[in-house]
mmCIF file of C-alpha atoms and ligand atoms in Angstrom:
data_model
loop_
_atom_site.group_PDB
_atom_site.id
_atom_site.type_symbol
_atom_site.label_atom_id
_atom_site.label_comp_id
_atom_site.label_asym_id
_atom_site.label_seq_id
_atom_site.Cartn_x
_atom_site.Cartn_y
_atom_site.Cartn_z
ATOM 1 C CA MET O 1 -34.204 -12.197 5.681
ATOM 2 C CA SER O 2 -34.328 -11.714 1.915
ATOM 3 C CA LYS O 3 -32.246 -13.995 -0.254
ATOM 4 C CA TRP O 4 -29.360 -12.625 -2.265
ATOM 5 C CA ILE O 5 -30.366 -12.066 -5.900
ATOM 6 C CA ILE O 6 -26.921 -13.087 -7.153
ATOM 7 C CA GLU O 7 -24.233 -15.071 -5.424
ATOM 8 C CA LYS O 8 -21.951 -12.934 -3.235
ATOM 9 C CA SER O 9 -18.525 -12.483 -4.865
ATOM 10 C CA ALA O 10 -15.522 -14.326 -3.522
ATOM 11 C CA VAL O 11 -12.889 -12.030 -2.028
ATOM 12 C CA MET O 12 -9.176 -11.825 -2.795
ATOM 13 C CA GLU O 13 -6.912 -13.083 -0.061
ATOM 14 C CA CYS O 14 -3.455 -12.480 1.317
ATOM 15 C CA SER O 15 -1.473 -15.201 3.093
ATOM 16 C CA VAL O 16 -0.140 -14.929 6.628
ATOM 17 C CA TYR O 17 3.546 -15.305 7.548
ATOM 18 C CA ASP O 18 4.442 -18.745 8.882
ATOM 19 C CA GLU O 19 0.782 -19.841 9.154
ATOM 20 C CA ASP O 20 -1.631 -21.746 6.945
ATOM 21 C CA LEU O 21 -4.068 -18.814 7.079
ATOM 22 C CA ASN O 22 -5.588 -16.397 4.600
ATOM 23 C CA PHE O 23 -6.602 -12.812 5.304
ATOM 24 C CA PRO O 24 -9.706 -11.730 3.284
ATOM 25 C CA LEU O 25 -9.115 -8.415 1.525
ATOM 26 C CA ARG O 26 -11.730 -5.656 1.399
ATOM 27 C CA ASN O 27 -10.990 -2.012 0.583
ATOM 28 C CA VAL O 28 -7.456 -0.944 -0.335
ATOM 29 C CA TYR O 29 -6.799 2.592 0.898
ATOM 30 C CA CYS O 30 -3.621 4.459 -0.040
ATOM 31 C CA VAL O 31 -2.114 7.661 1.297
ATOM 32 C CA GLY O 32 -0.820 10.083 -1.309
ATOM 33 C CA ARG O 33 2.277 11.705 0.138
ATOM 34 C CA ASN O 34 3.740 10.578 3.431
ATOM 35 C CA TYR O 35 7.543 10.856 3.290
ATOM 36 C CA ARG O 36 9.300 14.234 3.077
ATOM 37 C CA ASP O 37 11.998 12.981 0.683
ATOM 38 C CA HIS O 38 9.392 11.614 -1.768
ATOM 39 C CA ALA O 39 7.258 14.789 -1.560
ATOM 40 C CA ILE O 40 10.380 16.774 -2.478
ATOM 41 C CA GLU O 41 11.305 14.478 -5.403
ATOM 42 C CA MET O 42 7.740 14.905 -6.768
ATOM 43 C CA GLY O 43 8.035 18.712 -6.527
ATOM 44 C CA SER O 44 5.481 18.915 -3.715
ATOM 45 C CA ASN O 45 5.345 20.618 -0.360
ATOM 46 C CA PRO O 46 7.007 18.403 2.293
ATOM 47 C CA ASP O 47 5.297 20.207 5.177
ATOM 48 C CA ARG O 48 2.981 18.311 7.475
ATOM 49 C CA ASP O 49 -0.190 19.062 5.521
ATOM 50 C CA PRO O 50 -3.129 16.796 6.353
ATOM 51 C CA PRO O 51 -2.759 13.439 4.573
ATOM 52 C CA PHE O 52 -4.974 12.703 1.589
ATOM 53 C CA PHE O 53 -6.147 9.316 0.426
ATOM 54 C CA PHE O 54 -7.159 7.449 -2.683
ATOM 55 C CA GLN O 55 -8.481 3.944 -3.095
ATOM 56 C CA LYS O 56 -7.751 0.851 -5.133
ATOM 57 C CA THR O 57 -10.054 -2.136 -5.224
ATOM 58 C CA SER O 58 -8.914 -5.490 -3.866
ATOM 59 C CA ASP O 59 -9.814 -7.065 -7.235
ATOM 60 C CA ILE O 60 -6.708 -5.548 -8.857
ATOM 61 C CA ILE O 61 -4.175 -7.121 -6.444
ATOM 62 C CA LEU O 62 -1.245 -8.841 -8.147
ATOM 63 C CA LYS O 63 -0.115 -11.887 -6.195
ATOM 64 C CA ASP O 64 3.439 -12.447 -5.018
ATOM 65 C CA GLY O 65 5.341 -14.219 -7.789
ATOM 66 C CA GLY O 66 2.995 -12.870 -10.451
ATOM 67 C CA THR O 67 3.612 -11.004 -13.687
ATOM 68 C CA LEU O 68 2.215 -7.585 -14.514
ATOM 69 C CA LYS O 69 1.664 -7.121 -18.224
ATOM 70 C CA TYR O 70 3.070 -3.701 -19.156
ATOM 71 C CA PRO O 71 -0.045 -1.539 -19.751
ATOM 72 C CA ILE O 72 -0.376 -0.155 -23.278
ATOM 73 C CA ASP O 73 -1.474 3.343 -22.246
ATOM 74 C CA THR O 74 1.624 4.433 -20.299
ATOM 75 C CA SER O 75 5.305 4.998 -20.969
ATOM 76 C CA SER O 76 6.092 5.729 -17.319
ATOM 77 C CA LEU O 77 5.129 2.775 -15.131
ATOM 78 C CA HIS O 78 6.539 3.474 -11.644
ATOM 79 C CA TYR O 79 7.135 1.346 -8.530
ATOM 80 C CA GLU O 80 6.439 2.699 -5.025
ATOM 81 C CA VAL O 81 7.431 0.488 -2.077
ATOM 82 C CA GLU O 82 5.202 0.947 0.974
ATOM 83 C CA LEU O 83 4.482 -0.446 4.421
ATOM 84 C CA VAL O 84 0.946 -1.873 4.377
ATOM 85 C CA VAL O 85 -1.249 -2.243 7.460
ATOM 86 C CA PHE O 86 -4.070 -4.813 7.695
ATOM 87 C CA ILE O 87 -7.214 -4.002 9.705
ATOM 88 C CA SER O 88 -8.856 -6.813 11.680
ATOM 89 C CA LYS O 89 -11.717 -5.027 13.509
ATOM 90 C CA ASN O 90 -14.446 -2.604 12.508
ATOM 91 C CA ALA O 91 -13.801 0.931 13.733
ATOM 92 C CA PHE O 92 -15.276 4.364 13.101
ATOM 93 C CA GLN O 93 -13.692 7.553 14.454
ATOM 94 C CA ILE O 94 -10.996 5.756 16.411
ATOM 95 C CA LYS O 95 -8.267 7.691 18.249
ATOM 96 C CA ALA O 96 -4.633 7.224 17.218
ATOM 97 C CA SER O 97 -3.914 5.981 20.747
ATOM 98 C CA GLU O 98 -6.468 3.165 20.219
ATOM 99 C CA ALA O 99 -5.552 2.310 16.616
ATOM 100 C CA LYS O 100 -3.180 -0.531 17.464
ATOM 101 C CA LYS O 101 -6.165 -2.549 18.756
ATOM 102 C CA ILE O 102 -7.615 -2.916 15.243
ATOM 103 C CA ILE O 103 -4.374 -3.897 13.461
ATOM 104 C CA PHE O 104 -3.846 -7.493 12.408
ATOM 105 C CA GLY O 105 -0.370 -7.032 10.981
ATOM 106 C CA TYR O 106 1.978 -5.572 8.394
ATOM 107 C CA SER O 107 3.294 -6.446 4.963
ATOM 108 C CA VAL O 108 5.350 -4.747 2.303
ATOM 109 C CA GLY O 109 3.442 -3.639 -0.771
ATOM 110 C CA VAL O 110 4.129 -2.002 -4.113
ATOM 111 C CA ASP O 111 1.765 0.723 -5.318
ATOM 112 C CA ILE O 112 2.240 0.651 -9.090
ATOM 113 C CA THR O 113 1.516 3.927 -10.819
ATOM 114 C CA LYS O 114 1.176 5.184 -14.388
ATOM 115 C CA ARG O 115 3.134 8.352 -13.560
ATOM 116 C CA ASP O 116 2.504 10.098 -16.888
ATOM 117 C CA ILE O 117 -1.252 9.576 -16.611
ATOM 118 C CA GLN O 118 -1.235 10.580 -12.939
ATOM 119 C CA LYS O 119 0.597 13.811 -13.872
ATOM 120 C CA VAL O 120 -1.980 14.739 -16.532
ATOM 121 C CA ALA O 121 -4.736 14.119 -13.971
ATOM 122 C CA LYS O 122 -2.920 16.138 -11.282
ATOM 123 C CA ASP O 123 -2.189 19.051 -13.619
ATOM 124 C CA SER O 124 -5.797 19.233 -14.828
ATOM 125 C CA GLY O 125 -7.328 18.898 -11.361
ATOM 126 C CA LYS O 126 -8.779 15.449 -12.065
ATOM 127 C CA PRO O 127 -8.731 12.467 -9.691
ATOM 128 C CA TRP O 128 -5.666 10.182 -9.705
ATOM 129 C CA PHE O 129 -7.880 7.194 -10.501
ATOM 130 C CA SER O 130 -6.683 6.402 -14.041
ATOM 131 C CA GLY O 131 -3.013 6.624 -13.027
ATOM 132 C CA LYS O 132 -3.414 4.522 -9.904
ATOM 133 C CA VAL O 133 -6.149 1.934 -10.344
ATOM 134 C CA PHE O 134 -5.648 -0.756 -12.989
ATOM 135 C CA ASN O 135 -5.338 -4.507 -13.043
ATOM 136 C CA GLY O 136 -2.216 -5.620 -11.159
ATOM 137 C CA SER O 137 -1.490 -2.166 -9.719
ATOM 138 C CA ALA O 138 -1.005 -3.309 -6.116
ATOM 139 C CA VAL O 139 1.235 -6.130 -4.889
ATOM 140 C CA LEU O 140 1.374 -7.515 -1.340
ATOM 141 C CA SER O 141 3.766 -9.783 0.537
ATOM 142 C CA ASN O 142 2.488 -12.183 3.196
ATOM 143 C CA ILE O 143 1.321 -10.536 6.421
ATOM 144 C CA ILE O 144 3.358 -10.510 9.615
ATOM 145 C CA PRO O 145 0.889 -10.473 12.543
ATOM 146 C CA ILE O 146 1.635 -7.760 15.119
ATOM 147 C CA SER O 147 2.492 -10.455 17.691
ATOM 148 C CA LYS O 148 5.491 -11.365 15.483
ATOM 149 C CA SER O 149 6.320 -7.867 14.226
ATOM 150 C CA LEU O 150 8.320 -4.917 15.466
ATOM 151 C CA GLU O 151 6.495 -1.616 15.916
ATOM 152 C CA PRO O 152 6.087 0.128 12.534
ATOM 153 C CA ASP O 153 8.651 2.823 13.398
ATOM 154 C CA LYS O 154 11.301 0.074 13.772
ATOM 155 C CA ILE O 155 10.548 -1.506 10.380
ATOM 156 C CA ARG O 156 12.560 -0.771 7.223
ATOM 157 C CA ILE O 157 11.301 -1.287 3.681
ATOM 158 C CA SER O 158 13.279 -1.576 0.462
ATOM 159 C CA LEU O 159 12.808 -2.272 -3.219
ATOM 160 C CA ARG O 160 15.210 -3.692 -5.780
ATOM 161 C CA VAL O 161 14.807 -3.838 -9.553
ATOM 162 C CA ASN O 162 16.880 -6.577 -11.246
ATOM 163 C CA GLY O 163 18.898 -6.831 -8.013
ATOM 164 C CA GLU O 164 19.756 -3.129 -7.856
ATOM 165 C CA LYS O 165 18.547 -1.242 -4.782
ATOM 166 C CA LYS O 166 16.236 1.630 -5.751
ATOM 167 C CA GLN O 167 14.407 2.489 -2.516
ATOM 168 C CA GLU O 168 15.151 1.950 1.163
ATOM 169 C CA SER O 169 13.806 3.750 4.209
ATOM 170 C CA GLY O 170 12.900 3.384 7.837
ATOM 171 C CA CYS O 171 9.134 3.648 8.358
ATOM 172 C CA ASN O 172 9.892 6.137 11.155
ATOM 173 C CA LYS O 173 10.358 8.682 8.334
ATOM 174 C CA MET O 174 6.616 8.847 7.651
ATOM 175 C CA ILE O 175 5.081 12.311 7.990
ATOM 176 C CA TRP O 176 1.904 10.718 9.488
ATOM 177 C CA ASN O 177 2.507 7.451 11.329
ATOM 178 C CA ILE O 178 0.363 4.323 10.929
ATOM 179 C CA TYR O 179 -1.768 5.035 14.011
ATOM 180 C CA GLU O 180 -2.423 8.618 12.915
ATOM 181 C CA LEU O 181 -3.346 7.476 9.381
ATOM 182 C CA ILE O 182 -5.873 4.981 10.764
ATOM 183 C CA SER O 183 -7.369 7.622 13.033
ATOM 184 C CA ILE O 184 -7.625 10.259 10.294
ATOM 185 C CA LEU O 185 -9.078 7.857 7.701
ATOM 186 C CA SER O 186 -11.625 6.566 10.222
ATOM 187 C CA GLU O 187 -12.889 10.087 10.920
ATOM 188 C CA SER O 188 -14.957 9.901 7.733
ATOM 189 C CA ILE O 189 -14.936 6.213 6.724
ATOM 190 C CA PRO O 190 -15.966 3.237 8.871
ATOM 191 C CA LEU O 191 -12.934 0.980 8.629
ATOM 192 C CA LYS O 192 -13.803 -2.691 8.514
ATOM 193 C CA ALA O 193 -12.026 -5.966 9.101
ATOM 194 C CA GLY O 194 -10.274 -6.824 5.842
ATOM 195 C CA ASP O 195 -9.398 -3.243 4.888
ATOM 196 C CA VAL O 196 -5.767 -2.447 4.155
ATOM 197 C CA ILE O 197 -3.887 0.834 4.035
ATOM 198 C CA PHE O 198 -0.818 1.536 1.877
ATOM 199 C CA SER O 199 1.051 4.105 3.952
ATOM 200 C CA GLY O 200 3.003 6.014 1.287
ATOM 201 C CA THR O 201 6.380 5.647 -0.375
ATOM 202 C CA PRO O 202 9.830 7.063 0.409
ATOM 203 C CA ALA O 203 12.121 8.642 -2.221
ATOM 204 C CA GLY O 204 13.639 6.739 -5.110
ATOM 205 C CA VAL O 205 10.572 5.934 -7.203
ATOM 206 C CA GLY O 206 11.314 5.205 -10.843
ATOM 207 C CA LYS O 207 10.345 3.487 -14.048
ATOM 208 C CA LEU O 208 9.774 -0.176 -14.712
ATOM 209 C CA LYS O 209 10.196 -1.756 -18.133
ATOM 210 C CA LYS O 210 9.329 -5.060 -19.737
ATOM 211 C CA ASP O 211 11.281 -8.043 -18.316
ATOM 212 C CA ASP O 212 12.162 -6.230 -15.067
ATOM 213 C CA SER O 213 12.131 -8.284 -11.888
ATOM 214 C CA VAL O 214 11.087 -6.468 -8.702
ATOM 215 C CA LEU O 215 11.838 -7.532 -5.131
ATOM 216 C CA ALA O 216 10.335 -5.613 -2.198
ATOM 217 C CA THR O 217 11.245 -6.453 1.400
ATOM 218 C CA LEU O 218 10.003 -5.621 4.883
ATOM 219 C CA HIS O 219 13.156 -5.798 7.029
ATOM 220 C CA GLN O 220 12.901 -7.000 10.631
ATOM 221 C CA PRO O 221 13.705 -10.287 12.422
ATOM 222 C CA ASN O 222 10.541 -11.823 10.909
ATOM 223 C CA ALA O 223 11.071 -10.434 7.419
ATOM 224 C CA SER O 224 8.632 -10.628 4.535
ATOM 225 C CA SER O 225 9.152 -10.039 0.845
ATOM 226 C CA LEU O 226 7.418 -10.142 -2.503
ATOM 227 C CA ASN O 227 8.568 -10.340 -6.064
ATOM 228 C CA PHE O 228 6.950 -9.846 -9.419
ATOM 229 C CA LYS O 229 7.927 -9.434 -13.034
ATOM 230 C CA ILE O 230 6.916 -7.059 -15.784
ATOM 231 C CA GLY O 231 5.828 -9.035 -18.827
HETATM 232 MN MN1 MN F 1 1.836 5.279 -3.187
#
């Protein structure tokens, strides 16, 4: 076998609930619109249109307890709380009824968005990339393995800014559930161990400003949470 011409890059990791274990992160997939109430607040069609995806890289993950420096090119930095699913086995074109077999666990995540830049991109038919993918634009809590977690439709997620509740929803309100999202994404992309999927945000998204403190929580008996600051 040929040698590698440069050293292979180290991967980002996410810690596991109640264990001294790290999960190695690979691709970060995100679904665009997956709760009716959020589709309506964004002026979009809340019907069950096929889901659409975009992608962040795992290199931009902001760690729990970290600080996101307010980016200079936006005046509308938004939070989006989301249930995140972690993939532990390779799978291509997997059925929704089989999807549970490739899930390692769940965390809560925040998909941070430059809403003004995303809107310009949307309105001019350009990709969402510049509004969605920037350093620190995805935050993850520690992962609750499925053996210690409720089913995703029994999980609730919430987000508070400076202690004030801004978002809260049951994950049963998703338009496309976790198993369906995995199946649909895997129709065209081979999912691999280490991939994660942000499953969309409920209503209540809003602006962050410098010095804000954000707390996002996955509510269930084995709860998980993350916090970060805007610096
Ligand atoms: Mn999102």
